[in-house]
């Protein structure tokens, strides 16, 4: 492990091992287990987006104590917070689940609540995750770390909620048994942006005109409108 989340009375920050230091990764793993109290020597830098990054050269174990409980924050309030990163608990409706196209070891849960949407990365080691897909339409509670995300070009993309394990997901309200009991977009008018935010899912019926790569479907509804379905 070369990085971990460190907290004190003032807040939280991710610490990464200084690659030029003499600290051994195996030794760091023994010292930086969840609940460890440590003393650290290192430096803090600001990246191109003026966000702090901390690097440690030396680390000493002082003691151990239970991890503080996660603070409940709604998705709406989380969007407007400046206290990042932080350990949080939140809830919302699962709008979709999909596999990361770049890194197939990960899946993403799209969580939405009152117009606010967050992505929840889940490490699945590339294995099929029917239990995750079964969450679509369900209201769930998740506990994890809310932090900033950057793409491969180090461009800031926004906030994600990182959970340590899928077992931390708690179902508050099961997904509806009738998956077709949702608004239809095949009504000649489609859905407005507000409709899309309010409803995690929608339905459509019609004729399949073509099937493309990766299961993409081109469908024509009864009003002769074309829809691309992925």
GROMACS .gro file of C-alpha atoms in nm, residues 63 141 167 207:
model
    4
   63UNK     CA    1  -0.120   0.336   1.905
  141UNK     CA    2  -2.731   0.343   0.189
  167UNK     CA    3  -2.079  -0.552   0.180
  207UNK     CA    4  -3.925  -0.261  -3.329
   0.00000   0.00000   0.00000
